[in-house]
PDB file of C-alpha atoms and ligand atoms in Angstrom:
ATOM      1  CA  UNK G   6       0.000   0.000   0.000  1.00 40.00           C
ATOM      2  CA  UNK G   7       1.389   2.979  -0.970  1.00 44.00           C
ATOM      3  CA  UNK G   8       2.105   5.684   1.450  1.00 44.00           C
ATOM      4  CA  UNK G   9       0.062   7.801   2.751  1.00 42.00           C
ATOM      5  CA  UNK G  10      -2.590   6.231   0.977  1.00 44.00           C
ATOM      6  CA  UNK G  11      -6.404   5.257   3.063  1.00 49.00           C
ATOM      7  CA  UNK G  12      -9.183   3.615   2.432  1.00 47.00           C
ATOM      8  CA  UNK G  13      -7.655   1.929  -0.898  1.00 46.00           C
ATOM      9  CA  UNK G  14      -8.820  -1.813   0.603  1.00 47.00           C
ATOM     10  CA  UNK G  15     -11.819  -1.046  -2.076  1.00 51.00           C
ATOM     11  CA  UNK G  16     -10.762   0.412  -4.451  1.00 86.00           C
ATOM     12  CA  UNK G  17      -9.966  -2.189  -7.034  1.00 94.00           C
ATOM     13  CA  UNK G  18     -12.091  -5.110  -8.237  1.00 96.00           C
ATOM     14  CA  UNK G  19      -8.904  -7.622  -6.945  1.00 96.00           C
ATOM     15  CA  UNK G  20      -9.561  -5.411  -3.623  1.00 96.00           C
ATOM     16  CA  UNK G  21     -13.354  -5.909  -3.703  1.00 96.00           C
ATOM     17  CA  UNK G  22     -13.071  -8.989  -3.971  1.00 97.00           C
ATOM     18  CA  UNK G  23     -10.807 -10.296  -1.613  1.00 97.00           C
ATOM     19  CA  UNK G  24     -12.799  -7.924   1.082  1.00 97.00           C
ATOM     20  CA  UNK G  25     -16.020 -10.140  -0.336  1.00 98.00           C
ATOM     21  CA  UNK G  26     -14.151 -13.279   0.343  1.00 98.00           C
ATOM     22  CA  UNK G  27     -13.163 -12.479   3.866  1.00 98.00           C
ATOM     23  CA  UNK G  28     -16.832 -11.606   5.027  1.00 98.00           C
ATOM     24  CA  UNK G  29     -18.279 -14.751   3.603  1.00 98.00           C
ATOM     25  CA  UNK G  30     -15.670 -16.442   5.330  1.00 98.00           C
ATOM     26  CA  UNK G  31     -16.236 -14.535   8.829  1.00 98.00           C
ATOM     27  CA  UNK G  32     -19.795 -14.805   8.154  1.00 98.00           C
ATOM     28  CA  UNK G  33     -19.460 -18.842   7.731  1.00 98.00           C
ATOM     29  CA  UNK G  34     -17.375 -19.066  10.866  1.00 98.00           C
ATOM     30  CA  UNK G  35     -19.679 -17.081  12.769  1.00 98.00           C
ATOM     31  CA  UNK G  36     -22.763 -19.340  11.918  1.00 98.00           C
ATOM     32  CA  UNK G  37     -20.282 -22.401  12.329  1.00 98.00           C
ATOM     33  CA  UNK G  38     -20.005 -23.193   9.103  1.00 98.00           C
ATOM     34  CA  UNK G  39     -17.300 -24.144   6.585  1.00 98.00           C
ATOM     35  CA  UNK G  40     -16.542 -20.935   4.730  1.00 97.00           C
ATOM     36  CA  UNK G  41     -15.575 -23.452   1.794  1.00 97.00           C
ATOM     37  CA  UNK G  42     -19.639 -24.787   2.009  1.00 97.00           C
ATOM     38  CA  UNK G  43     -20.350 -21.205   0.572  1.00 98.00           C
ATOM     39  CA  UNK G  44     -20.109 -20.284  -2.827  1.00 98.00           C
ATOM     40  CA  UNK G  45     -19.284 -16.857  -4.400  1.00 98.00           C
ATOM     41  CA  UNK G  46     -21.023 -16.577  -7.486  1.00 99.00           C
ATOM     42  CA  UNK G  47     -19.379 -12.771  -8.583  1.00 98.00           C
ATOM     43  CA  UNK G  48     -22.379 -11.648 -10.974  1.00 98.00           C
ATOM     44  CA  UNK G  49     -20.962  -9.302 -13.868  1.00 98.00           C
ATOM     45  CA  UNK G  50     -23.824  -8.669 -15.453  1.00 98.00           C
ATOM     46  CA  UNK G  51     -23.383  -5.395 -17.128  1.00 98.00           C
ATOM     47  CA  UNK G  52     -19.856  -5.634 -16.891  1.00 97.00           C
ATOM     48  CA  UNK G  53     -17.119  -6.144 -19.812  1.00 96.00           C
ATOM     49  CA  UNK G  54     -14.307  -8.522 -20.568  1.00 97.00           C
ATOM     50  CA  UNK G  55     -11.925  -6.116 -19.375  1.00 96.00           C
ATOM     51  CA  UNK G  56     -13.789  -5.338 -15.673  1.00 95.00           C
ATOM     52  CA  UNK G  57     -14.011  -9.349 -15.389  1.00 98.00           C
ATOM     53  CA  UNK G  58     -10.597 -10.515 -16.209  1.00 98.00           C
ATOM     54  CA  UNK G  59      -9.579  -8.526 -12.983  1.00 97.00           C
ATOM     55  CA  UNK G  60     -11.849 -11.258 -11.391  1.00 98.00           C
ATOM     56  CA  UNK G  61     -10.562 -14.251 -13.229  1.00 98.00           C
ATOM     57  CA  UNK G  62      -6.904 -13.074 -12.724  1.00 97.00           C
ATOM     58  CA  UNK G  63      -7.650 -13.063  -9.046  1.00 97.00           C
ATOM     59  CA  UNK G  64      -8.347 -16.637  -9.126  1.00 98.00           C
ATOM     60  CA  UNK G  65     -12.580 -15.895  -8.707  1.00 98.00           C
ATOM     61  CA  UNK G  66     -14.113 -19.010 -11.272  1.00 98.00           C
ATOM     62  CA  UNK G  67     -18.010 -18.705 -10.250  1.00 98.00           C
ATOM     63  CA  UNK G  68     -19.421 -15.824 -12.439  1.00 98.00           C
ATOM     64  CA  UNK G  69     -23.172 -14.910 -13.028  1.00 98.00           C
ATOM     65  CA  UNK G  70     -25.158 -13.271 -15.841  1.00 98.00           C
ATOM     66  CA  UNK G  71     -28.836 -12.552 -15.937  1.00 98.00           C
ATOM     67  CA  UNK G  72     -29.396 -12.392 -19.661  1.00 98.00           C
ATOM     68  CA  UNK G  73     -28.607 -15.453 -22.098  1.00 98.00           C
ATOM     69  CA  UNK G  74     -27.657 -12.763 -25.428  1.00 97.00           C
ATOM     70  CA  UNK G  75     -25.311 -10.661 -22.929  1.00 98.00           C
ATOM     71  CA  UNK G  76     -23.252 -13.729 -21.413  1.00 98.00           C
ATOM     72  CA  UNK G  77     -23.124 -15.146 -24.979  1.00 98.00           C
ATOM     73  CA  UNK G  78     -21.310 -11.885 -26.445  1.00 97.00           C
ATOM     74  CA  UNK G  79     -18.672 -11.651 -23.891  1.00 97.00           C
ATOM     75  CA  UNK G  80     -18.256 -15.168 -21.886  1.00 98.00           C
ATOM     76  CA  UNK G  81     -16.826 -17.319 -24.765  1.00 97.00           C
ATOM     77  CA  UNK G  82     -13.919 -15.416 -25.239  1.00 96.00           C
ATOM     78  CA  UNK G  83     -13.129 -15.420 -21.177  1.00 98.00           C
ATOM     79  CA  UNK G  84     -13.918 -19.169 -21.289  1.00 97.00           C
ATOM     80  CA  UNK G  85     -10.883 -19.895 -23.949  1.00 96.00           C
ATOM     81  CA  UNK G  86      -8.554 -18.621 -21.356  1.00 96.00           C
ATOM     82  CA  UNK G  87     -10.139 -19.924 -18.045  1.00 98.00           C
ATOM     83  CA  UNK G  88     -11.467 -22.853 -19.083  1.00 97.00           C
ATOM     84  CA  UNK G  89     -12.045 -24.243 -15.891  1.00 98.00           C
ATOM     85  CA  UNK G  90     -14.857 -20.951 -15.121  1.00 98.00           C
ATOM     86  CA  UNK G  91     -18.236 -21.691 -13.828  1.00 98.00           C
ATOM     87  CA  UNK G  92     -21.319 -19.672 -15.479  1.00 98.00           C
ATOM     88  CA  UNK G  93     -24.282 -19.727 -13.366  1.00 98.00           C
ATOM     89  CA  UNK G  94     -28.132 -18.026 -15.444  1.00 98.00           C
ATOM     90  CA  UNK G  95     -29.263 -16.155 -12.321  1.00 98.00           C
ATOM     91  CA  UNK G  96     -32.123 -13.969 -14.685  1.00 98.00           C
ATOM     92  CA  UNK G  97     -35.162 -15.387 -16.312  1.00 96.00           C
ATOM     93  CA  UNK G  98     -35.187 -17.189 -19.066  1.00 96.00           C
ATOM     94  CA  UNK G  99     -37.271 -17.879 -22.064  1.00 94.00           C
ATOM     95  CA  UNK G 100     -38.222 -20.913 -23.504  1.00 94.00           C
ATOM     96  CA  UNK G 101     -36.832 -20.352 -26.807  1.00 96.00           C
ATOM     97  CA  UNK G 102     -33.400 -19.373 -25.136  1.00 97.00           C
ATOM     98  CA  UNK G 103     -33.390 -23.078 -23.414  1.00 98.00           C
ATOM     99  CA  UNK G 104     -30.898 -24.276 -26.156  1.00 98.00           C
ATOM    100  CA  UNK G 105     -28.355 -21.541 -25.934  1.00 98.00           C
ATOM    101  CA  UNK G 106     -28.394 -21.342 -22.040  1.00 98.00           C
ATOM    102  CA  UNK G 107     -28.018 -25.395 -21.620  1.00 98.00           C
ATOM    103  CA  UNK G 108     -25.008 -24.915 -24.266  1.00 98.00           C
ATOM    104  CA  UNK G 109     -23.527 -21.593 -22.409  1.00 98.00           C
ATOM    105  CA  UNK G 110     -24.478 -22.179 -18.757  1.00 98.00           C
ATOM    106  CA  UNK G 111     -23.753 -24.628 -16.002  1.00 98.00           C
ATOM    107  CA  UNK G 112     -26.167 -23.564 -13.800  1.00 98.00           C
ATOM    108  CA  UNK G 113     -29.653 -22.115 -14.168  1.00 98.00           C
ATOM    109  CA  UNK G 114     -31.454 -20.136 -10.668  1.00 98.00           C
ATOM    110  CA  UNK G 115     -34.671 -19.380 -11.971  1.00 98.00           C
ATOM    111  CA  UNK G 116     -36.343 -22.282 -13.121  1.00 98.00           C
ATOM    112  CA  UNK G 117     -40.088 -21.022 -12.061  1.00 98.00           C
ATOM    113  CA  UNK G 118     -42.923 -22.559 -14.639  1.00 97.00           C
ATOM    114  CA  UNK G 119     -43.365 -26.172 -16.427  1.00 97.00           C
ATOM    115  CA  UNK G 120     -42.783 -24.932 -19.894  1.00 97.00           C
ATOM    116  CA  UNK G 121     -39.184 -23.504 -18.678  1.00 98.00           C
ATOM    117  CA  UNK G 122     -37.896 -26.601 -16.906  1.00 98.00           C
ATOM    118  CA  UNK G 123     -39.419 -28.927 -19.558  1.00 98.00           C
ATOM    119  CA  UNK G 124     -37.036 -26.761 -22.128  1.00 98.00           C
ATOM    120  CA  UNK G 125     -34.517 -26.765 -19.940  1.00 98.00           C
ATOM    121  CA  UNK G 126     -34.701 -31.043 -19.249  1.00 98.00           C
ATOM    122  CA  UNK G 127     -35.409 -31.939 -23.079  1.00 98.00           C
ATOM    123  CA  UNK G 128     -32.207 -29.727 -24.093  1.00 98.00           C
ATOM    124  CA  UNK G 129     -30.019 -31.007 -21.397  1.00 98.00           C
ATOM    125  CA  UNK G 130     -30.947 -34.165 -23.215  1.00 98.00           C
ATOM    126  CA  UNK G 131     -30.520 -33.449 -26.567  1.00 98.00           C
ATOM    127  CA  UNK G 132     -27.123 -31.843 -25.986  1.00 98.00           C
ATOM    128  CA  UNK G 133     -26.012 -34.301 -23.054  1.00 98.00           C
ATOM    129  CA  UNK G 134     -25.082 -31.384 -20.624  1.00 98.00           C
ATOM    130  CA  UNK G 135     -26.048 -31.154 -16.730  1.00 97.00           C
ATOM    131  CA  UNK G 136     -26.758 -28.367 -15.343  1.00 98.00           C
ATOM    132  CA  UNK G 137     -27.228 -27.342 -11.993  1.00 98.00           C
ATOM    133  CA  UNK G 138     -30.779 -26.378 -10.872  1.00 98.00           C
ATOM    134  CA  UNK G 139     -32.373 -24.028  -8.840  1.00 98.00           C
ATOM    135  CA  UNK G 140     -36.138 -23.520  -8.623  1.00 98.00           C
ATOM    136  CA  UNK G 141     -36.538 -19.323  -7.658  1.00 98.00           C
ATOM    137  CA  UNK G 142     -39.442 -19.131  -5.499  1.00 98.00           C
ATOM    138  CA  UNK G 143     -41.305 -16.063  -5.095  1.00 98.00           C
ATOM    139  CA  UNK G 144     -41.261 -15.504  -1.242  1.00 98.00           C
ATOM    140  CA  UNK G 145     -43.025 -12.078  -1.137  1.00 98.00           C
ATOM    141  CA  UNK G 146     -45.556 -13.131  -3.465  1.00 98.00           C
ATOM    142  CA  UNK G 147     -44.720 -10.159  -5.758  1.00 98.00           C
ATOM    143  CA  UNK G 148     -46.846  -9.887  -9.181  1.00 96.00           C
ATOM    144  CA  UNK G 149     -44.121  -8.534 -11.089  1.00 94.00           C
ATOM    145  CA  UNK G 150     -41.836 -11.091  -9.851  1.00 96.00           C
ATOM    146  CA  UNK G 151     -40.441 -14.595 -11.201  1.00 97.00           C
ATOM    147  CA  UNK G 152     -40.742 -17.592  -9.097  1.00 98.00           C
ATOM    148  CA  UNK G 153     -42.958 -20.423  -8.475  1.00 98.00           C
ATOM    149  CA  UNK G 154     -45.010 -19.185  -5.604  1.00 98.00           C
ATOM    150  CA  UNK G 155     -44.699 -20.456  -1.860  1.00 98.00           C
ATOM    151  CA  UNK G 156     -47.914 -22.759  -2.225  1.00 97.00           C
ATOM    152  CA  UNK G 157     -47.021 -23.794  -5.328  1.00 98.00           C
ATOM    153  CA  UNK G 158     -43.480 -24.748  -4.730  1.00 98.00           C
ATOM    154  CA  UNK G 159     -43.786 -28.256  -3.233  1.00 98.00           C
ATOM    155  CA  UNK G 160     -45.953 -29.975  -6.207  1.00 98.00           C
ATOM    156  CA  UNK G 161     -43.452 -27.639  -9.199  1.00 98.00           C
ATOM    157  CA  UNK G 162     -40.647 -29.286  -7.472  1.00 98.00           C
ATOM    158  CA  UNK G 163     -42.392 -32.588  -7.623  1.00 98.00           C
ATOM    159  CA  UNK G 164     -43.510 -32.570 -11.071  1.00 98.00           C
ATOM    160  CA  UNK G 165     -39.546 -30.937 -12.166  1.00 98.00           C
ATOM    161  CA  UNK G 166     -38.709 -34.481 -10.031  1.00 97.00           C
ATOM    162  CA  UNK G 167     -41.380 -37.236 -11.175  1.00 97.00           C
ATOM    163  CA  UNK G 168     -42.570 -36.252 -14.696  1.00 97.00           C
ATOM    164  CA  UNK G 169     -39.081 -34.576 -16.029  1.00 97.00           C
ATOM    165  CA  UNK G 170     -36.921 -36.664 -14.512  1.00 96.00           C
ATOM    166  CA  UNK G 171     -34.596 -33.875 -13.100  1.00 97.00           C
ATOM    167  CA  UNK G 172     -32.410 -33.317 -10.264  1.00 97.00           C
ATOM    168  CA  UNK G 173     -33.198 -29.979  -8.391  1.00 98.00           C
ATOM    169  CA  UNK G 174     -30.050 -28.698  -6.370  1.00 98.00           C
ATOM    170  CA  UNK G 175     -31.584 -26.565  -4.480  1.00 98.00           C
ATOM    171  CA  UNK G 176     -34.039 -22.831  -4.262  1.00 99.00           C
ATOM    172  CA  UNK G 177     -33.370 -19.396  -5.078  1.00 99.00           C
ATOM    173  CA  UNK G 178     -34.837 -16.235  -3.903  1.00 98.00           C
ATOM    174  CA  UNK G 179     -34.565 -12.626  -4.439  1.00 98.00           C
ATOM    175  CA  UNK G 180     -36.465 -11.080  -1.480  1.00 98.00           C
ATOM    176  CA  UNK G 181     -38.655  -7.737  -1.922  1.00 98.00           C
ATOM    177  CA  UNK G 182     -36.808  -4.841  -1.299  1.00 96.00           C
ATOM    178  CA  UNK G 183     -38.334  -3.001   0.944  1.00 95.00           C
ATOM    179  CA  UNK G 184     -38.739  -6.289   3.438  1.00 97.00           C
ATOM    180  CA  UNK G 185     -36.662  -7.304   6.131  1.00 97.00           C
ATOM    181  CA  UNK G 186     -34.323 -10.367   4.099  1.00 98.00           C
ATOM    182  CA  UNK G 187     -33.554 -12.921   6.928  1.00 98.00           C
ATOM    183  CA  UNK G 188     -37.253 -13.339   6.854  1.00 98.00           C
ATOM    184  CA  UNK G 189     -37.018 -14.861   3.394  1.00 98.00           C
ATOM    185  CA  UNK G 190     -34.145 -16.540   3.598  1.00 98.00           C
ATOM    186  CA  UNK G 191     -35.341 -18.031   6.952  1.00 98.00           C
ATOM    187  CA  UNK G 192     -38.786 -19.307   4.723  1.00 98.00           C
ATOM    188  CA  UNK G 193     -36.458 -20.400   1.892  1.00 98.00           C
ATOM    189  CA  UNK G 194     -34.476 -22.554   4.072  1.00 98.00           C
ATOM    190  CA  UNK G 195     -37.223 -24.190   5.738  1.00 98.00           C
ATOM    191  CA  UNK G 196     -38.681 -25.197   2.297  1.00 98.00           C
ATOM    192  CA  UNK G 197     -35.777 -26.393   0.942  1.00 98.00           C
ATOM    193  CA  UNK G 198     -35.277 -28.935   4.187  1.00 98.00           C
ATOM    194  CA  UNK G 199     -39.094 -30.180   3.681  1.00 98.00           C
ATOM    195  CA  UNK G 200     -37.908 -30.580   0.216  1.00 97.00           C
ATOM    196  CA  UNK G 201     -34.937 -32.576   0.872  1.00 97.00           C
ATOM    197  CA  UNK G 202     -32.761 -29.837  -1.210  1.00 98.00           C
ATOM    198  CA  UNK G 203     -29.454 -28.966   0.461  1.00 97.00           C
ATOM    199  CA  UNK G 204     -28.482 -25.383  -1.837  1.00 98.00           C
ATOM    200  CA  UNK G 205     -29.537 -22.160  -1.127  1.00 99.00           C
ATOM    201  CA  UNK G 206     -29.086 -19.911  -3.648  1.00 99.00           C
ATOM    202  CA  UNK G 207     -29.869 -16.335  -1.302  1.00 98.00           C
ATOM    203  CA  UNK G 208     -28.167 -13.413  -0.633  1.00 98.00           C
ATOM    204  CA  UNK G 209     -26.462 -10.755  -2.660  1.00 98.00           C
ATOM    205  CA  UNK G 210     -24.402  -7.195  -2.131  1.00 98.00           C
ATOM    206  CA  UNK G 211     -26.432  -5.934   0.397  1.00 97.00           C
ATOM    207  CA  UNK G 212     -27.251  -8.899   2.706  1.00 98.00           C
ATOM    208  CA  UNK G 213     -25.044 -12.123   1.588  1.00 98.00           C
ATOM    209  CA  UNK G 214     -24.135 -12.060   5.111  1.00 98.00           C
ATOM    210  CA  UNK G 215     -27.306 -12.877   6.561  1.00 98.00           C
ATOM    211  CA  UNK G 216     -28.448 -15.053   3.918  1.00 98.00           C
ATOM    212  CA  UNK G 217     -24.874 -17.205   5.150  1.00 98.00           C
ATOM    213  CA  UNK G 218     -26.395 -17.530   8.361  1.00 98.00           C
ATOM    214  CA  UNK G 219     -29.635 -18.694   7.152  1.00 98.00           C
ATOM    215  CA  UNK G 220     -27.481 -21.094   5.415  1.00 98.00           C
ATOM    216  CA  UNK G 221     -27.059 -19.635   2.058  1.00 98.00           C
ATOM    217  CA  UNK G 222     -24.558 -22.014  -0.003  1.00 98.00           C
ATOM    218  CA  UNK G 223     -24.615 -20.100  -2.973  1.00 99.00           C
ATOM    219  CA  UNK G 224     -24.113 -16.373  -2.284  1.00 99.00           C
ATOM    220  CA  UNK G 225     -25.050 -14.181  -5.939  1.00 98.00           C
ATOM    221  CA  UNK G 226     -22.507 -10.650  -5.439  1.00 98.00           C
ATOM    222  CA  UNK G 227     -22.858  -8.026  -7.897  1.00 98.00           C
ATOM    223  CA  UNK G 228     -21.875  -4.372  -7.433  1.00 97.00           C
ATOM    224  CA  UNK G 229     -20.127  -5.293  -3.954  1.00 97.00           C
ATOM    225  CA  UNK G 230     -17.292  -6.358  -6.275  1.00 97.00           C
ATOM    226  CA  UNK G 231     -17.938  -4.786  -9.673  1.00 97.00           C
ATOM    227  CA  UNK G 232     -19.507  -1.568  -8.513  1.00 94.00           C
ATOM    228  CA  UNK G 233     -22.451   0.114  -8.879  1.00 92.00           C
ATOM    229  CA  UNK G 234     -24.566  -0.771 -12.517  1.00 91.00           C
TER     230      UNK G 234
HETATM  231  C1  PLP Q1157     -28.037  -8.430 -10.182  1.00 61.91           C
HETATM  232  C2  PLP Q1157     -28.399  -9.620  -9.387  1.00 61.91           C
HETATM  233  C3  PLP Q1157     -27.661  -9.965  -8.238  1.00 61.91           C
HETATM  234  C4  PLP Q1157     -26.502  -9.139  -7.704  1.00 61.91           C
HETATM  235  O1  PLP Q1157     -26.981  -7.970  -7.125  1.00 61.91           O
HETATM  236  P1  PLP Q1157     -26.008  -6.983  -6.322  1.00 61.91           P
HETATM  237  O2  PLP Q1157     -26.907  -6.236  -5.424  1.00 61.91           O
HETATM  238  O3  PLP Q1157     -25.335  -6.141  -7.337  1.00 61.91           O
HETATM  239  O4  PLP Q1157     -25.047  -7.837  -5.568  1.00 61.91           O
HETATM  240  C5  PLP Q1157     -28.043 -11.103  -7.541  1.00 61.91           C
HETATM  241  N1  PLP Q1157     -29.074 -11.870  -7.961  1.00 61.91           N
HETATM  242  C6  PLP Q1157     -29.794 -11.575  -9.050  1.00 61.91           C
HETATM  243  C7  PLP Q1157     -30.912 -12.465  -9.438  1.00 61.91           C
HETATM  244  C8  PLP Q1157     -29.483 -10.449  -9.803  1.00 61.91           C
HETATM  245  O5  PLP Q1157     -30.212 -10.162 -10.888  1.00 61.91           O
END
């Protein structure tokens, strides 16, 4: 650190994202949990190449997008260096996007209705990929939300299970903003155990914290490393 210098802890991406890493890690420990049972996923949506490498070069390999078209115009190109990068679909998707996701992604958060996740199951097929996948659930019951809704979420996840065949990792949520998060993560990871689902995709630059206490195992950090969109 240069001299005289204060406050530069944040002021690079590397820097942002190390300070990131340490709180999910003090956050794990504090709720007794194994810091490695927590996964960043650093979302860049918005971001370029050039903002990302930063990421990469710091040795960050869990990356999320929340458009199919933007991830495919700038992801490729980062995956011929890093192959070994992890791209996880944490925006909704269309069904005529299923083919180009499965083929792009390795992980998909917000599978919500029975057209998406039979798109989703017949293209994993057809192009002999797995994915990871989450089913978002609605918590706060918002209209203009995506997300299966609370009292629909048991039977979605047992049709996704019995009729398509799939394997559901775990739930996602994105609670309302103006409402008090540990609320919804604490409903989130309540359903998931009736569910038999051990990820918990919850939590992101304002509140990853809690949602680590609640037992998030997938934490989904935007502008906490990147910056503000
Ligand atoms: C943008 C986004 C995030 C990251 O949000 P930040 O507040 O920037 O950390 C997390 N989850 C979803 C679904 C998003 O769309």
């Amino acid at each position: 650190m240069p001299h005289g210098s204060t406050n530069i802890s944040t002021d690079t991406i590397e820097d942002r994202l190390a300070a990131v890493r340490s709180a999910i890690s003090g956050a794990a420990h504090k709720a007794h949990r194994a810091p490695a049972d927590v996964a960043l996923i650093a979302v860049s949506k918005t971001f370029d190449t050039v903002d990302i490498r930063p990421a990469l070069d710091a040795g960050q390999r869990v990356f999320g997008e929340n458009r199919v078209q933007e991830a495919q115009g700038k992801w490729p190109e980062l995956r011929a260096s890093y192959p070994d990068l992890k791209l996880h679909l944490i925006g909704p998707l269309q069904s005529n996007k299923a083919a180009d996701a499965v083929a792009l992604f390795d992980a998909v958060h917000t599978i919500d209705r029975p057209k998406i996740a039979k798109a989703i199951a017949d293209e994993m097929a057809k192009q002999k990929r797995h994915l990871d996948l989450f089913v978002q659930v609605n918590t706060g019951e918002e209209p203009q939300k995506a997300g299966v809704m609370p009292a629909d979420a048991k039977a979605f996840v047992a049709m996704c299970r019995d009729e398509l065949r799939m394997t559901i990792a775990g739930l996602m949520c994105i609670p309302p903003v103006d409402e008090e998060p540990a609320v919804h993560f604490a409903f989130l990871a309540k359903l998931a155990g009736e569910l038999g689902l051990q990820n918990l995709s919850m939590g992101m630059s304002g509140d990853y914290e809690t949602a680590i206490a609640f037992g998030a195992t997938h934490v989904r950090v935007g502008s906490a490393i990147f910056g503000s969109r």
